[in-house]
Amino acid sequence: MLLPATEPTMYFIGVTTNQSSIMRVFPAWAEELGLAAVLKGIDLSPGAPDAEYQEVVRFLKSDPLSLGSLVTTHKLDIVSAAREDFDGFGEDAQVLHEISSISKKDGQLWGNAMDAVTSGLSLEAIVPDDYWLDSAAELVLLGAGGSSLALTYYLHKRASAGLPVPAKITVTNRRISRLEEMQAMHRGLGSTLPLTYVQVADVAENDSVVAAAAPGSVIINATGLGKDRPGSPLTDNVVFPANAIAWDFNYRGDLVFLDQARAQQTGLNVRVEDGWVYFLHGWTRVIADVFGIDIPTRGPAFDRLSDIALNVSKKEISK
């Protein structure tokens, strides 16, 4: 049962929220940003019953001191189950049919999708702006969930603005329905991205997709494996392209995918990136939305928040 908040409260709707660094980072960030508020977690099983999503959304809407929430694993399901309980959705949420932020504006409950911005900012932090220019480097997305959908939407907007994008984008997933949903969204957008959708029966088929990618390609684990569930979308026999960048959207958990990439750092010059920057942008964008404040996406103020989060995490590790 969700109890009424006794002080201004932001929530984190996820699966294992207490394990996230944000539960320790948020108080330090709140002090830095001048926010008199606390953060509380709401854990729901992936694919929870519609009634559970509806209960959470209705609670947030009706409780005066509950200001909003960040949503992780449940981005698609919470919209599907509780769409009628929202007063409005942002433009990206309407396109993606998912939300990562719940906020209140003039007494109305809004759902916003921040992942296109978050994933775009994170990718820009990993590769320079001209990385895709006159390059055969590809993007391989292992998993066709909300984060992958958002990143392809960001790339669609980039291509529409005449900016360089990967020479080829391959998305793999076990469930064909998820790939079909993604393809339908891209078709509706009139996207010209060089997209290929691949249904895979097992992780060995993902190995083949990764091995076939061009040198310098960016390979992303967008499955959640290694965080919410153990494992990796690849086998230990995978061969990464030379000079590839292996990026895991996760920053905590076993992160077996990154261990597999590290094993090829010497021989194939594979670069490893975890989801820490994604974590920073994801949370700061939603905090800005929930509290109606401006938080820069780069520069000294953003670097200060990054340093605070790193210091908190280091203290956790040293305990």
Short mmCIF file of C-alpha atoms in Angstrom, two decimals:
data_model
loop_
_atom_site.label_atom_id
_atom_site.label_comp_id
_atom_site.label_asym_id
_atom_site.label_seq_id
_atom_site.Cartn_x
_atom_site.Cartn_y
_atom_site.Cartn_z
CA MET A 1 0.00 0.00 0.00
CA LEU A 2 1.26 3.47 -0.90
CA LEU A 3 1.09 5.89 2.01
CA PRO A 4 0.53 9.63 1.53
CA ALA A 5 3.78 11.60 1.45
CA THR A 6 4.51 13.76 4.50
CA GLU A 7 7.06 15.94 2.68
CA PRO A 8 7.75 16.80 -0.99
CA THR A 9 8.58 13.44 -2.55
CA MET A 10 9.84 12.18 -5.89
CA TYR A 11 9.55 8.48 -6.66
CA PHE A 12 11.58 5.92 -8.57
CA ILE A 13 9.38 3.28 -10.22
CA GLY A 14 11.55 0.27 -11.04
CA VAL A 15 12.32 -3.31 -10.07
CA THR A 16 15.13 -3.24 -7.48
CA THR A 17 15.21 0.47 -6.76
CA ASN A 18 17.02 0.28 -3.42
CA GLN A 19 20.07 -1.21 -5.13
CA SER A 20 20.48 1.85 -7.34
CA SER A 21 23.09 4.46 -6.46
CA ILE A 22 20.46 7.17 -6.96
CA MET A 23 18.97 6.36 -3.56
CA ARG A 24 22.23 7.61 -1.99
CA VAL A 25 23.04 10.19 -4.66
CA PHE A 26 19.69 12.01 -4.63
CA PRO A 27 20.06 13.58 -1.15
CA ALA A 28 23.45 15.04 -2.15
CA TRP A 29 22.05 16.27 -5.47
CA ALA A 30 19.02 17.76 -3.71
CA GLU A 31 21.32 19.76 -1.45
CA GLU A 32 23.37 20.94 -4.43
CA LEU A 33 20.25 21.93 -6.37
CA GLY A 34 18.48 23.50 -3.40
CA LEU A 35 15.60 21.01 -3.43
CA ALA A 36 13.77 20.32 -0.16
CA ALA A 37 12.58 16.88 -1.22
CA VAL A 38 13.20 13.15 -0.73
CA LEU A 39 13.29 10.17 -3.11
CA LYS A 40 11.42 6.91 -2.50
CA GLY A 41 11.40 3.70 -4.53
CA ILE A 42 8.37 1.79 -5.80
CA ASP A 43 9.27 -1.76 -6.89
CA LEU A 44 7.06 -3.60 -9.37
CA SER A 45 7.75 -6.90 -11.14
CA PRO A 46 8.39 -6.56 -14.88
CA GLY A 47 5.10 -6.89 -16.71
CA ALA A 48 3.09 -6.35 -13.51
CA PRO A 49 -0.74 -6.56 -13.63
CA ASP A 50 -2.46 -3.47 -15.02
CA ALA A 51 -4.10 -2.83 -11.64
CA GLU A 52 -0.71 -2.29 -10.00
CA TYR A 53 0.32 0.32 -12.53
CA GLN A 54 -3.05 2.05 -12.22
CA GLU A 55 -2.77 2.14 -8.43
CA VAL A 56 0.64 3.82 -8.61
CA VAL A 57 -0.41 6.41 -11.20
CA ARG A 58 -3.63 7.27 -9.38
CA PHE A 59 -1.71 7.65 -6.12
CA LEU A 60 0.76 10.06 -7.71
CA LYS A 61 -2.08 12.03 -9.25
CA SER A 62 -4.08 12.40 -6.04
CA ASP A 63 -1.40 12.80 -3.37
CA PRO A 64 -0.49 16.49 -2.94
CA LEU A 65 3.13 16.03 -1.79
CA SER A 66 3.93 13.33 -4.34
CA LEU A 67 5.48 15.43 -7.10
CA GLY A 68 6.35 12.88 -9.77
CA SER A 69 8.54 9.95 -10.64
CA LEU A 70 11.24 8.51 -12.83
CA VAL A 71 10.20 5.26 -14.53
CA THR A 72 12.67 2.62 -15.68
CA THR A 73 11.68 -0.95 -16.61
CA HIS A 74 7.95 -0.18 -16.81
CA LYS A 75 8.05 2.65 -19.38
CA LEU A 76 5.84 0.94 -21.94
CA ASP A 77 3.58 -1.03 -19.60
CA ILE A 78 2.64 1.90 -17.38
CA VAL A 79 1.32 3.83 -20.39
CA SER A 80 -0.54 0.82 -21.72
CA ALA A 81 -2.18 0.12 -18.36
CA ALA A 82 -2.87 3.62 -17.05
CA ARG A 83 -3.14 5.87 -20.12
CA GLU A 84 -6.57 7.20 -19.10
CA ASP A 85 -5.26 8.39 -15.72
CA PHE A 86 -2.88 10.91 -17.31
CA ASP A 87 -4.01 14.38 -18.32
CA GLY A 88 -1.44 14.70 -21.07
CA PHE A 89 1.68 13.32 -22.72
CA GLY A 90 4.70 15.09 -24.17
CA GLU A 91 5.45 14.91 -27.89
CA ASP A 92 8.13 12.21 -27.58
CA ALA A 93 5.87 10.12 -25.34
CA GLN A 94 3.14 10.27 -27.97
CA VAL A 95 5.57 9.01 -30.61
CA LEU A 96 7.24 6.33 -28.49
CA HIS A 97 4.15 5.24 -26.52
CA GLU A 98 6.26 5.15 -23.36
CA ILE A 99 7.19 7.45 -20.49
CA SER A 100 10.26 7.80 -18.30
CA SER A 101 9.03 10.82 -16.33
CA ILE A 102 5.80 11.56 -14.49
CA SER A 103 5.28 15.17 -13.39
CA LYS A 104 2.57 17.59 -12.36
CA LYS A 105 1.87 20.82 -14.22
CA ASP A 106 -0.86 23.16 -12.99
CA GLY A 107 -2.55 20.31 -11.14
CA GLN A 108 -2.44 17.96 -14.15
CA LEU A 109 -0.51 14.70 -14.39
CA TRP A 110 1.82 14.48 -17.38
CA GLY A 111 3.89 11.67 -18.80
CA ASN A 112 7.05 12.49 -20.70
CA ALA A 113 9.54 10.34 -22.59
CA MET A 114 13.06 11.55 -21.87
CA ASP A 115 15.01 8.65 -23.33
CA ALA A 116 15.49 10.09 -26.81
CA VAL A 117 17.23 13.08 -25.24
CA THR A 118 19.00 10.96 -22.61
CA SER A 119 20.31 8.35 -25.03
CA GLY A 120 21.31 11.02 -27.53
CA LEU A 121 23.27 13.02 -24.96
CA SER A 122 24.93 9.82 -23.76
CA LEU A 123 25.90 8.71 -27.27
CA GLU A 124 27.31 12.17 -27.96
CA ALA A 125 29.44 11.83 -24.82
CA ILE A 126 30.84 8.50 -26.08
CA VAL A 127 31.53 9.31 -29.75
CA PRO A 128 32.50 12.66 -31.30
CA ASP A 129 29.94 14.45 -33.45
CA ASP A 130 31.74 13.51 -36.68
CA TYR A 131 32.17 9.83 -35.73
CA TRP A 132 29.69 8.62 -38.34
CA LEU A 133 30.86 11.00 -41.07
CA ASP A 134 32.33 9.17 -44.10
CA SER A 135 32.56 6.03 -41.97
CA ALA A 136 31.36 2.45 -42.43
CA ALA A 137 30.87 2.11 -38.66
CA GLU A 138 27.52 0.59 -37.74
CA LEU A 139 25.25 0.61 -34.71
CA VAL A 140 24.08 -2.73 -33.34
CA LEU A 141 21.29 -2.64 -30.78
CA LEU A 142 20.87 -5.90 -28.90
CA GLY A 143 17.28 -5.65 -27.67
CA ALA A 144 14.27 -3.78 -29.06
CA GLY A 145 12.80 -2.33 -25.89
CA GLY A 146 12.03 1.25 -25.00
CA SER A 147 15.66 2.40 -24.74
CA SER A 148 16.49 1.08 -28.22
CA LEU A 149 13.34 2.64 -29.64
CA ALA A 150 14.28 5.97 -28.10
CA LEU A 151 17.83 5.89 -29.45
CA THR A 152 16.62 5.17 -32.99
CA TYR A 153 14.14 8.03 -32.62
CA TYR A 154 17.00 10.34 -31.63
CA LEU A 155 18.95 9.16 -34.70
CA HIS A 156 15.89 9.71 -36.90
CA LYS A 157 15.70 13.33 -35.72
CA ARG A 158 19.43 13.68 -36.27
CA ALA A 159 19.16 12.37 -39.82
CA SER A 160 16.19 14.67 -40.48
CA ALA A 161 18.40 17.60 -39.48
CA GLY A 162 21.01 16.52 -42.04
CA LEU A 163 23.51 15.27 -39.46
CA PRO A 164 25.58 12.08 -39.95
CA VAL A 165 24.21 8.78 -38.63
CA PRO A 166 25.56 5.20 -38.65
CA ALA A 167 26.01 3.57 -42.05
CA LYS A 168 23.80 0.72 -40.88
CA ILE A 169 21.63 0.16 -37.80
CA THR A 170 20.76 -3.39 -36.80
CA VAL A 171 18.26 -4.19 -34.05
CA THR A 172 17.95 -7.73 -32.71
CA ASN A 173 15.30 -9.19 -30.45
CA ARG A 174 13.83 -12.57 -29.58
CA ARG A 175 10.20 -11.50 -29.80
CA ILE A 176 9.18 -10.61 -33.32
CA SER A 177 6.28 -8.50 -32.00
CA ARG A 178 8.68 -5.99 -30.46
CA LEU A 179 10.58 -5.67 -33.74
CA GLU A 180 7.32 -5.22 -35.63
CA GLU A 181 6.23 -2.47 -33.23
CA MET A 182 9.54 -0.69 -33.74
CA GLN A 183 9.34 -1.04 -37.51
CA ALA A 184 5.79 0.35 -37.49
CA MET A 185 6.94 3.40 -35.53
CA HIS A 186 9.80 4.04 -37.95
CA ARG A 187 7.45 3.65 -40.90
CA GLY A 188 5.00 6.09 -39.33
CA LEU A 189 7.79 8.62 -38.92
CA GLY A 190 8.80 8.23 -42.54
CA SER A 191 12.26 7.35 -41.30
CA THR A 192 15.07 7.03 -43.82
CA LEU A 193 17.48 5.42 -41.36
CA PRO A 194 19.35 2.38 -42.74
CA LEU A 195 17.58 -0.04 -40.38
CA THR A 196 17.64 -3.83 -40.32
CA TYR A 197 15.47 -5.82 -37.89
CA VAL A 198 16.69 -9.29 -36.93
CA GLN A 199 14.75 -11.83 -34.89
CA VAL A 200 17.19 -14.04 -32.97
CA ALA A 201 16.37 -17.39 -31.42
CA ASP A 202 19.32 -17.44 -29.05
CA VAL A 203 22.43 -15.54 -28.00
CA ALA A 204 24.58 -17.38 -30.53
CA GLU A 205 22.67 -15.60 -33.30
CA ASN A 206 23.51 -12.28 -31.65
CA ASP A 207 27.16 -13.35 -31.80
CA SER A 208 26.87 -13.66 -35.59
CA VAL A 209 25.30 -10.21 -35.96
CA VAL A 210 28.05 -8.60 -33.85
CA ALA A 211 30.85 -10.41 -35.66
CA ALA A 212 29.51 -9.26 -39.05
CA ALA A 213 29.49 -5.57 -38.09
CA ALA A 214 32.08 -3.23 -39.61
CA PRO A 215 35.21 -2.10 -37.74
CA GLY A 216 34.55 0.75 -35.34
CA SER A 217 30.90 -0.21 -34.86
CA VAL A 218 29.07 0.61 -31.64
CA ILE A 219 27.58 -2.51 -30.05
CA ILE A 220 24.95 -1.84 -27.37
CA ASN A 221 23.47 -4.12 -24.74
CA ALA A 222 19.94 -2.78 -24.46
CA THR A 223 18.39 -6.00 -23.14
CA GLY A 224 18.63 -5.42 -19.39
CA LEU A 225 20.63 -8.64 -19.07
CA GLY A 226 23.32 -8.11 -16.46
CA LYS A 227 21.10 -5.81 -14.38
CA ASP A 228 17.49 -6.89 -13.87
CA ARG A 229 18.34 -10.44 -14.96
CA PRO A 230 21.68 -12.25 -14.95
CA GLY A 231 23.66 -12.93 -18.10
CA SER A 232 24.51 -11.33 -21.42
CA PRO A 233 22.89 -11.16 -24.88
CA LEU A 234 26.14 -12.71 -26.23
CA THR A 235 28.11 -15.90 -25.62
CA ASP A 236 31.73 -15.96 -24.47
CA ASN A 237 32.64 -17.03 -28.02
CA VAL A 238 31.59 -13.72 -29.57
CA VAL A 239 34.15 -11.86 -31.68
CA PHE A 240 33.73 -8.08 -31.63
CA PRO A 241 34.68 -5.99 -34.67
CA ALA A 242 38.11 -4.37 -34.51
CA ASN A 243 38.06 -0.97 -32.78
CA ALA A 244 34.46 -1.51 -31.73
CA ILE A 245 32.82 0.33 -28.86
CA ALA A 246 30.90 -1.95 -26.48
CA TRP A 247 28.32 0.09 -24.59
CA ASP A 248 26.05 -1.31 -21.90
CA PHE A 249 23.04 0.84 -21.00
CA ASN A 250 23.44 -0.54 -17.47
CA TYR A 251 25.98 0.72 -14.96
CA ARG A 252 25.29 -1.73 -12.12
CA GLY A 253 24.90 -5.49 -11.90
CA ASP A 254 27.14 -8.28 -13.21
CA LEU A 255 27.58 -6.60 -16.64
CA VAL A 256 28.82 -9.81 -18.23
CA PHE A 257 28.51 -8.15 -21.65
CA LEU A 258 31.27 -5.70 -20.73
CA ASP A 259 33.43 -8.50 -19.32
CA GLN A 260 33.17 -10.23 -22.70
CA ALA A 261 34.22 -7.02 -24.42
CA ARG A 262 37.13 -6.42 -22.01
CA ALA A 263 38.50 -9.84 -22.90
CA GLN A 264 39.05 -8.48 -26.44
CA GLN A 265 40.42 -5.06 -25.54
CA THR A 266 44.02 -6.04 -26.24
CA GLY A 267 43.62 -8.10 -29.38
CA LEU A 268 40.88 -6.14 -31.13
CA ASN A 269 41.16 -2.75 -29.41
CA VAL A 270 37.58 -2.93 -28.16
CA ARG A 271 36.57 0.08 -26.08
CA VAL A 272 34.26 -0.46 -23.12
CA GLU A 273 31.60 1.99 -21.91
CA ASP A 274 29.11 1.36 -19.13
CA GLY A 275 25.85 3.18 -18.51
CA TRP A 276 27.10 5.75 -15.97
CA VAL A 277 26.70 8.79 -18.25
CA TYR A 278 23.31 7.43 -19.33
CA PHE A 279 22.41 7.22 -15.64
CA LEU A 280 23.46 10.83 -15.05
CA HIS A 281 21.54 12.25 -18.00
CA GLY A 282 18.53 10.04 -17.34
CA TRP A 283 18.13 11.23 -13.79
CA THR A 284 18.99 14.88 -14.27
CA ARG A 285 16.52 15.24 -17.16
CA VAL A 286 13.70 13.75 -15.08
CA ILE A 287 14.59 15.72 -11.94
CA ALA A 288 14.48 18.89 -14.06
CA ASP A 289 11.05 17.87 -15.36
CA VAL A 290 9.56 16.89 -11.98
CA PHE A 291 10.77 19.99 -10.13
CA GLY A 292 10.50 22.42 -13.04
CA ILE A 293 14.14 23.53 -12.82
CA ASP A 294 16.94 23.99 -15.33
CA ILE A 295 19.83 21.53 -15.11
CA PRO A 296 22.56 21.95 -17.76
CA THR A 297 23.48 18.91 -19.86
CA ARG A 298 27.17 19.82 -19.93
CA GLY A 299 29.61 22.26 -18.40
CA PRO A 300 30.69 22.99 -14.81
CA ALA A 301 27.25 22.57 -13.20
CA PHE A 302 26.72 19.16 -14.82
CA ASP A 303 30.29 18.11 -14.03
CA ARG A 304 29.66 19.06 -10.40
CA LEU A 305 26.64 16.74 -10.24
CA SER A 306 28.70 13.99 -11.86
CA ASP A 307 31.49 14.43 -9.29
CA ILE A 308 28.99 14.32 -6.42
CA ALA A 309 27.49 11.08 -7.74
CA LEU A 310 30.92 9.51 -8.22
CA ASN A 311 32.00 10.44 -4.71
CA VAL A 312 28.85 8.90 -3.22
CA SER A 313 29.37 5.72 -5.25
CA LYS A 314 33.02 5.45 -4.19
CA LYS A 315 32.00 5.72 -0.55
CA GLU A 316 29.53 2.87 -1.10
CA ILE A 317 32.22 0.67 -2.64
CA SER A 318 34.69 1.40 0.17
CA LYS A 319 32.26 0.34 2.91
#
